[in-house]
Short mmCIF file of C-alpha atoms and ligand atoms in Angstrom, two decimals:
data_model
loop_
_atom_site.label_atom_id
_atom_site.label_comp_id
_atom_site.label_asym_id
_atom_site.label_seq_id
_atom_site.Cartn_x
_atom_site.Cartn_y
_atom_site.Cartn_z
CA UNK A 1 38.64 97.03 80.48
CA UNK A 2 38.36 100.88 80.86
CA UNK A 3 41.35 101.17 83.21
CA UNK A 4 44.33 102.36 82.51
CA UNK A 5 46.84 102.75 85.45
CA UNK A 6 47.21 100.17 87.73
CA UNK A 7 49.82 99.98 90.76
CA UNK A 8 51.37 97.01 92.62
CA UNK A 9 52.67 96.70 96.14
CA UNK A 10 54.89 94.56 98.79
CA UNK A 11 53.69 94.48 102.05
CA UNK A 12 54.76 93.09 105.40
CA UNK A 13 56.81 90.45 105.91
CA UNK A 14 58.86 89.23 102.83
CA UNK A 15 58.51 85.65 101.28
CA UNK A 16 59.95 83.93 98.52
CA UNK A 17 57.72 84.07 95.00
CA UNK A 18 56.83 87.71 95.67
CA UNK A 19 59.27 88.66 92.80
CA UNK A 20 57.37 86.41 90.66
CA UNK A 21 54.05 87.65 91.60
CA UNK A 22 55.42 91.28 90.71
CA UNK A 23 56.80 90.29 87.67
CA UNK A 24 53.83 88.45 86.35
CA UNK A 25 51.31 91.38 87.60
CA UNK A 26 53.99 93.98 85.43
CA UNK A 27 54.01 91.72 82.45
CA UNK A 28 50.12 90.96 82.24
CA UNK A 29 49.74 94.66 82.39
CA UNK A 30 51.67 95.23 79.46
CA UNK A 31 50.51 92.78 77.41
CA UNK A 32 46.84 94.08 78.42
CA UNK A 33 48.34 97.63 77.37
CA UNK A 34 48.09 99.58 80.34
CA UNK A 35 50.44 101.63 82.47
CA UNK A 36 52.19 99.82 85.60
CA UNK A 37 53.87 101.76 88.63
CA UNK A 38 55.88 99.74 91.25
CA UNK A 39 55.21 101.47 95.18
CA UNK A 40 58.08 101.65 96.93
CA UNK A 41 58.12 99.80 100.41
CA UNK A 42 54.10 99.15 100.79
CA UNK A 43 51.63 101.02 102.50
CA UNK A 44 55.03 103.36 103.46
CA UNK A 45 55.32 104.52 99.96
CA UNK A 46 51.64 104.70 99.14
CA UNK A 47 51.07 107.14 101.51
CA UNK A 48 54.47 109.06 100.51
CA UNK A 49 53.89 109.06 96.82
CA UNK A 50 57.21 106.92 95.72
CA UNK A 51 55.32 105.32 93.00
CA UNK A 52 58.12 104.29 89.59
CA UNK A 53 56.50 103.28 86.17
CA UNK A 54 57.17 100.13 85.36
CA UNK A 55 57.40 98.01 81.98
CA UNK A 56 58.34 94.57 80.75
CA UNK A 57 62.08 94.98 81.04
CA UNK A 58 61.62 96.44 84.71
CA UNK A 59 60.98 92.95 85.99
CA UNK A 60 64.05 91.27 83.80
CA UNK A 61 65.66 88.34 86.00
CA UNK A 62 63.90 88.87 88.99
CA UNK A 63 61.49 85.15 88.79
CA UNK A 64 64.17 83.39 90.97
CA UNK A 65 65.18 86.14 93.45
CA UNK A 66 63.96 85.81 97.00
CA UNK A 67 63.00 89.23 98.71
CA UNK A 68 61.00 92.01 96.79
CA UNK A 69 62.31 94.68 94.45
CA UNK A 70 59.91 97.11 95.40
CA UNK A 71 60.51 96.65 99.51
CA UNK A 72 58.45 96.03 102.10
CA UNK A 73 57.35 97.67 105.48
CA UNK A 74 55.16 97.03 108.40
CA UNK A 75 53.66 100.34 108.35
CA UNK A 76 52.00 101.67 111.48
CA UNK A 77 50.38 104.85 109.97
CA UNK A 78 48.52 103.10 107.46
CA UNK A 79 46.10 101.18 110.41
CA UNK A 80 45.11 105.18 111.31
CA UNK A 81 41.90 107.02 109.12
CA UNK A 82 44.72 109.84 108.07
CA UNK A 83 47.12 106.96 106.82
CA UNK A 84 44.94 105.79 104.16
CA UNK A 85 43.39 109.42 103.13
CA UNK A 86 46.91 110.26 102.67
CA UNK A 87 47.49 107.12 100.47
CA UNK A 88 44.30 107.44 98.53
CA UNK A 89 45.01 111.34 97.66
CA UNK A 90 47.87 109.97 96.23
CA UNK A 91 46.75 107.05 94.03
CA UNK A 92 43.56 109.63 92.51
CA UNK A 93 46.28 112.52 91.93
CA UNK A 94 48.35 109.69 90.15
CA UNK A 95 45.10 108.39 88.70
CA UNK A 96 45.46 104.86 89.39
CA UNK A 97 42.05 103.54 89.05
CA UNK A 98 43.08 99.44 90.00
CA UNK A 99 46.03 98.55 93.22
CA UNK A 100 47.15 95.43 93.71
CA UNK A 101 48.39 94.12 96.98
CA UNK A 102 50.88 91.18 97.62
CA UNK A 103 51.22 90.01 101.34
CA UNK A 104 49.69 88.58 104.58
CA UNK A 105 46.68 89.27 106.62
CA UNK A 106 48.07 92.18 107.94
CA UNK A 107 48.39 94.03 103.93
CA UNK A 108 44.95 92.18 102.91
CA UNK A 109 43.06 94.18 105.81
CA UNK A 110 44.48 97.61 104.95
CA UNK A 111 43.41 96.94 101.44
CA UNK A 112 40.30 96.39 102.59
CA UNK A 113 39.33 99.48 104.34
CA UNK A 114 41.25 101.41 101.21
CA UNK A 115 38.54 100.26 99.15
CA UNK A 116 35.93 101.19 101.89
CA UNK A 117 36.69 103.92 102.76
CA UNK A 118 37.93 105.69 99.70
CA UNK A 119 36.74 103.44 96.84
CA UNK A 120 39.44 102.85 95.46
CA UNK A 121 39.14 99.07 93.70
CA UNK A 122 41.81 96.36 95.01
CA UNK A 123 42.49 93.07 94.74
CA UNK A 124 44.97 90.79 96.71
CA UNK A 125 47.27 88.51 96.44
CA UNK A 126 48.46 86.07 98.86
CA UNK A 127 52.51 86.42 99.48
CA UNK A 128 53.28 85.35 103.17
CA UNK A 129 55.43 82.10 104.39
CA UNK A 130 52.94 81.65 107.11
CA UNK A 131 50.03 80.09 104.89
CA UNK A 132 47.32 81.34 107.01
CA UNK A 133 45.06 82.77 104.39
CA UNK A 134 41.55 81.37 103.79
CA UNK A 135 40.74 80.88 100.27
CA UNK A 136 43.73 79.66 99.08
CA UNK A 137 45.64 75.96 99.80
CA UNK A 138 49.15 77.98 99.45
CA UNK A 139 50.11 80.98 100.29
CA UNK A 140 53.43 82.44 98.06
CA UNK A 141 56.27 81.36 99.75
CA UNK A 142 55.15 78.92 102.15
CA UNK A 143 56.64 76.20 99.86
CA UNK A 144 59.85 77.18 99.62
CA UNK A 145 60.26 78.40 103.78
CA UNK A 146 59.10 74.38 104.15
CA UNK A 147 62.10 73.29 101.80
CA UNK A 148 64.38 75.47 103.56
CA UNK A 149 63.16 74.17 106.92
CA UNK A 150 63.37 70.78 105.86
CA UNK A 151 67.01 71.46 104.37
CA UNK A 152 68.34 72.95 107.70
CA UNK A 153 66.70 70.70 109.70
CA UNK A 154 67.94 67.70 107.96
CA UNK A 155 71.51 69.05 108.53
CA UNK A 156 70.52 68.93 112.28
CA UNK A 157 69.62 65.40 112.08
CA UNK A 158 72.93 64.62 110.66
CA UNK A 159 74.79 66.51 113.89
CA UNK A 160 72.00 65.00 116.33
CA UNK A 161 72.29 61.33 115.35
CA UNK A 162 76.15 61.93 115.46
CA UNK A 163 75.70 62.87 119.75
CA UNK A 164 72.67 61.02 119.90
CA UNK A 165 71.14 64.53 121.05
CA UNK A 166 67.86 65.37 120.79
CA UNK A 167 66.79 69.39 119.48
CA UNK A 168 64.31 71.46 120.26
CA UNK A 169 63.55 73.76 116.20
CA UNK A 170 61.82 76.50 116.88
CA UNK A 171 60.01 77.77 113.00
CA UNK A 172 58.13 80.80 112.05
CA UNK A 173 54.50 80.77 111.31
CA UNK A 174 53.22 83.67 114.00
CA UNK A 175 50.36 82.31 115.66
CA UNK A 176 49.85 79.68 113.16
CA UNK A 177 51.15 76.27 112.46
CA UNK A 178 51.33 74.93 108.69
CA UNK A 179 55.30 75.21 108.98
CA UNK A 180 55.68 73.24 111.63
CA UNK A 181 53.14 70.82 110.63
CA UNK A 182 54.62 70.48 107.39
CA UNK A 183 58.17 70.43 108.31
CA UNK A 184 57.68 68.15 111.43
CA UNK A 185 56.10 65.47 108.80
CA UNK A 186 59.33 66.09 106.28
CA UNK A 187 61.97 65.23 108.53
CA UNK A 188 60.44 62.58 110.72
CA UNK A 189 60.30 64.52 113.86
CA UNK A 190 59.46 62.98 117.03
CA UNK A 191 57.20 65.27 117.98
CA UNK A 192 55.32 68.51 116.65
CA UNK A 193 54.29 71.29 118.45
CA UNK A 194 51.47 73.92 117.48
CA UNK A 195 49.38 76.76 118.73
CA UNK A 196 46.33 75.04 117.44
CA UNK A 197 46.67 72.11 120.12
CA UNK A 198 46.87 71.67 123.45
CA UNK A 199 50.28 69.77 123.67
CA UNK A 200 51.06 69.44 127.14
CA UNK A 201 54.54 68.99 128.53
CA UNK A 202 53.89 65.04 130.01
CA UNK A 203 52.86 64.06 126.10
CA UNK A 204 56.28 65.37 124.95
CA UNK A 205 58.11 63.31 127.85
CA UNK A 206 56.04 60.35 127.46
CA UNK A 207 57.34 60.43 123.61
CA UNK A 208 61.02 61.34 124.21
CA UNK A 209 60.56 57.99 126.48
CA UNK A 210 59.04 55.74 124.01
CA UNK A 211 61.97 56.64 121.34
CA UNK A 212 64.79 55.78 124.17
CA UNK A 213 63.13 52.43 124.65
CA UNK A 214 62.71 51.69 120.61
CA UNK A 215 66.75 52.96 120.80
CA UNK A 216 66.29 56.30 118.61
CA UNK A 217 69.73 57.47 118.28
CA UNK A 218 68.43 61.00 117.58
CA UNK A 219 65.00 63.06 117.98
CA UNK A 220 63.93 66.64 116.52
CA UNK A 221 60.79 68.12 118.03
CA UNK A 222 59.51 70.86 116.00
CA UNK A 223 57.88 73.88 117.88
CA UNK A 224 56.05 76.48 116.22
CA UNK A 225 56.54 80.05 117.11
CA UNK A 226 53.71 80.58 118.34
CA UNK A 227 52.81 77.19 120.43
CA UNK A 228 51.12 76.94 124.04
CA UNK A 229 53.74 75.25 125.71
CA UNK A 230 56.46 77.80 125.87
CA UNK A 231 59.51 79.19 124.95
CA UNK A 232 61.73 76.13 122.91
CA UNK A 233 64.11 77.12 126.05
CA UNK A 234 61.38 76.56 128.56
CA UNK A 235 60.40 73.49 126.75
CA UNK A 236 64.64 72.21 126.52
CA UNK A 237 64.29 73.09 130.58
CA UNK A 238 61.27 70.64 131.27
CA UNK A 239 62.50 67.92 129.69
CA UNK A 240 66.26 68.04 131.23
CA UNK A 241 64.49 68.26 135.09
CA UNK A 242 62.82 65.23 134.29
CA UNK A 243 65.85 63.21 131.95
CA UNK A 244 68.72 65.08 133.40
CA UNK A 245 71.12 62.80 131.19
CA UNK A 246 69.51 63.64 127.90
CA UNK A 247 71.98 66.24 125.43
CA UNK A 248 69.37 68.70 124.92
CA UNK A 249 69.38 71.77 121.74
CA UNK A 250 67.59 74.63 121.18
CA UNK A 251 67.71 75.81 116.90
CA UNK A 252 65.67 78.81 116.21
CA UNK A 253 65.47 79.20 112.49
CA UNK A 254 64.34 82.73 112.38
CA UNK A 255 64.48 84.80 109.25
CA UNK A 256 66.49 82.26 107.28
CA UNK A 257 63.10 80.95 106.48
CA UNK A 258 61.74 84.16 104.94
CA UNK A 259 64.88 83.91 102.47
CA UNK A 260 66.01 82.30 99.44
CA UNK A 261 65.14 81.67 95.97
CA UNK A 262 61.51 80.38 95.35
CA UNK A 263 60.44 76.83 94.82
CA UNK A 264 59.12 75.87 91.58
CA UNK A 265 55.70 75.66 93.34
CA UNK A 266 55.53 79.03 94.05
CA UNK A 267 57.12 80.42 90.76
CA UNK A 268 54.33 78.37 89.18
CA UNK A 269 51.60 80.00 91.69
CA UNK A 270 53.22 83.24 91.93
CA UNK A 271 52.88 83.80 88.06
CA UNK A 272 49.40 82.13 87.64
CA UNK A 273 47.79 84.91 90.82
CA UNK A 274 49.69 87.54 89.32
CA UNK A 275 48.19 87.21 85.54
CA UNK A 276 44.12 86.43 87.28
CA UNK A 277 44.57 89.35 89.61
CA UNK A 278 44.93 92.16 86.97
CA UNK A 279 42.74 90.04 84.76
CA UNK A 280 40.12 90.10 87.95
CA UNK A 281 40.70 93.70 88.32
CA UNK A 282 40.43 94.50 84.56
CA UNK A 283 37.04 92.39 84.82
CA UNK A 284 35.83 94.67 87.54
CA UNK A 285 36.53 92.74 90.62
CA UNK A 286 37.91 93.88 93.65
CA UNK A 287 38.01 93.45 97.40
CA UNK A 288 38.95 90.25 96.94
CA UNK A 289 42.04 87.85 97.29
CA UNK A 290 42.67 85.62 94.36
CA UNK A 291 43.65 82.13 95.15
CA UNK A 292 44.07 78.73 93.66
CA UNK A 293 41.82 76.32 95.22
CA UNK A 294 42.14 72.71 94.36
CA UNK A 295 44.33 74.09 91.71
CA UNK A 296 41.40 76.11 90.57
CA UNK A 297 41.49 80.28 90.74
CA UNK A 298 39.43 81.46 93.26
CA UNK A 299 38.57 85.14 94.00
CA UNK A 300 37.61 85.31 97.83
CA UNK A 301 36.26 88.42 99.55
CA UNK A 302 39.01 90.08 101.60
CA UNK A 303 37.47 89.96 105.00
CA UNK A 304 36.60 86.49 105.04
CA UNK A 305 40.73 85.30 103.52
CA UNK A 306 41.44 87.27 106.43
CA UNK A 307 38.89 86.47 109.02
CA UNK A 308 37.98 83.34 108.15
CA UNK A 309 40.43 80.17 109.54
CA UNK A 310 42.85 78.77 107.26
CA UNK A 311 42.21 74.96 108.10
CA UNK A 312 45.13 72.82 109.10
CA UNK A 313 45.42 69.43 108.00
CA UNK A 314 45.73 67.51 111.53
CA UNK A 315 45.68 64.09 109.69
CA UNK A 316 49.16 64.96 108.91
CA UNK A 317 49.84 65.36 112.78
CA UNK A 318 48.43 61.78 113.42
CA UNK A 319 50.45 60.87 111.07
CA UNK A 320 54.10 62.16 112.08
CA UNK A 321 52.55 60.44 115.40
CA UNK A 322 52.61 57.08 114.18
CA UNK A 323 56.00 57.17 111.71
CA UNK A 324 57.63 58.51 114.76
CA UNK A 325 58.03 55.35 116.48
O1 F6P B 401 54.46 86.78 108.72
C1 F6P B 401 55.72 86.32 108.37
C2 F6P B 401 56.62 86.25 109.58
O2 F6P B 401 57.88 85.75 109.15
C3 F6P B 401 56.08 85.41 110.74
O3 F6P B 401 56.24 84.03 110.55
C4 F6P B 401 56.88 85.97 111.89
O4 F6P B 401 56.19 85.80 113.10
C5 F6P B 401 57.00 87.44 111.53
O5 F6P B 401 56.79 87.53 110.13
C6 F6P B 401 58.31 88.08 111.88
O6 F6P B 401 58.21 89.42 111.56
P1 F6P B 401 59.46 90.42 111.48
O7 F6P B 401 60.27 90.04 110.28
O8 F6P B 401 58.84 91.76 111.35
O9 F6P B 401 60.22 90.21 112.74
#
């Protein structure tokens, strides 16, 4: 317990529960005594020295906000050797002896080589909507993007049954596939697909066939951002050459999903990571991501959360396959 300053930062893309990570990582400090500054805009701020001191009252009212108080950037000077000499100069000037990182793969990995290269002792935490960390069973802010998915896309249902129309979603998830998977399963859609199969264009038709025969009055296929197939627009394009008379519609949720105030799930989550990772770090951990795993904590070496594949539940695929009939 012989630190004394520890700092906190947002990362990458936003999600919903990083608030509540912040707040619970400001608050555990104080009640553990030690000093807490906030970096403004990630690896951005690190490396320009816009650190604020922080206390219990800094964090008032901020458990249900979406977004992150202290910003976020995707910062391209950080992946270079002179980013992160810059940013550790900073953090032993300001003698922060513990840094705590909230966001994706992207945020994990430069925490990573901060600690390798300069020593400095980190631990992350997982805030990302796209789930695809190893080491933990929810990311922050997956939870609520899958409500918010589920709430929009039921409001498409209500429009598609209405024209008996069928619509192509497109969700986020970069190049993985848990939103998809989990929203495709929430709102019955026809079909889901993701960059971790091989969904070819005939399997799509073949299904858009069976639901005319069993009379579906509406159909939503949900396609992940980052699927094999194509563009949703490419996708909408295929199936019209083949069923000219079908009403086709292309959503793309975008950023919508990144929004909004968090889920209980996450608040929950959110506030147990933030309390284990600056009890990890006052334990001497670090390197590592802290998790829950079968609702137990989990601390998880940093290249392997990153490098490691998240595994996707594709018994939930099989079965949007068969309650899609
Ligand atoms: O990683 C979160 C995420 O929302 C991805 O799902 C998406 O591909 C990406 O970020 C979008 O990034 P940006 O907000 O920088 O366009």
């Amino acid at each position: 317990m012989s630190k004394k300053n520890i700092a906190v930062l947002t990362s990458g893309g936003d999600s919903p529960g990083m608030n509540a990570i912040i707040r619970a990582v400001v608050r555990t400090c104080v009640f553990y005594d030690k000093n807490v500054f906030g970096v403004i805009r990630g690896y951005d701020g690190l490396m320009e020295g816009d650190f604020m001191s922080m206390n219990a009252r800094s964090v008032k009212g901020i458990l249900s906000q979406g977004g992150t108080i202290l910003k976020s950037a995707r910062s391209d000077f950080f992946r270079t050797i002179e980013g992160r000499k810059k940013a550790a100069i900073n953090l032993k000037s300001k003698k922060i002896d513990g840094l705590i990182v909230i966001g994706g793969d992207g945020t994990l990995t430069g925490a990573h080589l901060l600690n390798e290269e300069h020593g400095i002792p980190v631990i992350g935490i997982p805030g990302t909507i796209d789930n695809d960390l190893f080491g933990t069973d929810s990311t922050i802010g997956f939870d609520t993007a899958c409500n918010t998915v589920k709430s929009c896309i039921d409001k498409i249902r209500d429009t598609a049954n209405s024209h008996n129309r069928l619509f192509i979603v497109e969700v986020m998830g970069r190049d993985a596939g848990f939103i998809a998977l989990n929203s495709g399963v929430s709102t019955g859609a026809l079909e889901i697909v993701l960059p971790e199969m091989n969904t070819s264009i005939d399997e799509l038709l073949e299904s858009v066939e069976r639901g005319a025969k069993n009379k579906k009055t509406s159909n939503i296929i949900v396609v992940a951002e980052g699927n094999r197939l194509g563009s949703p627009f490419e996708i909408s394009k295929s199936i019209i050459s083949r069923y000219p008379k079908i009403d086709v519609k292309v959503t793309i949720l975008g950023h919508v999903q990144r929004g909004g105030s968090p889920s209980s799930l996450d608040r929950v989550n959110a506030s147990i990571l933030g309390v284990a990772a600056v009890e990890g770090l006052l334990n001497g951990k670090s390197d590592v991501m802290v998790g829950l795993v079968n609702n137990h904590l989990e601390y998880t070496f940093l290249q392997q959360a990153i490098f490691n594949k998240a595994p996707l539940n594709m018994e939930l695929h099989r079965i949007a396959k068969i309650l899609s009939i």
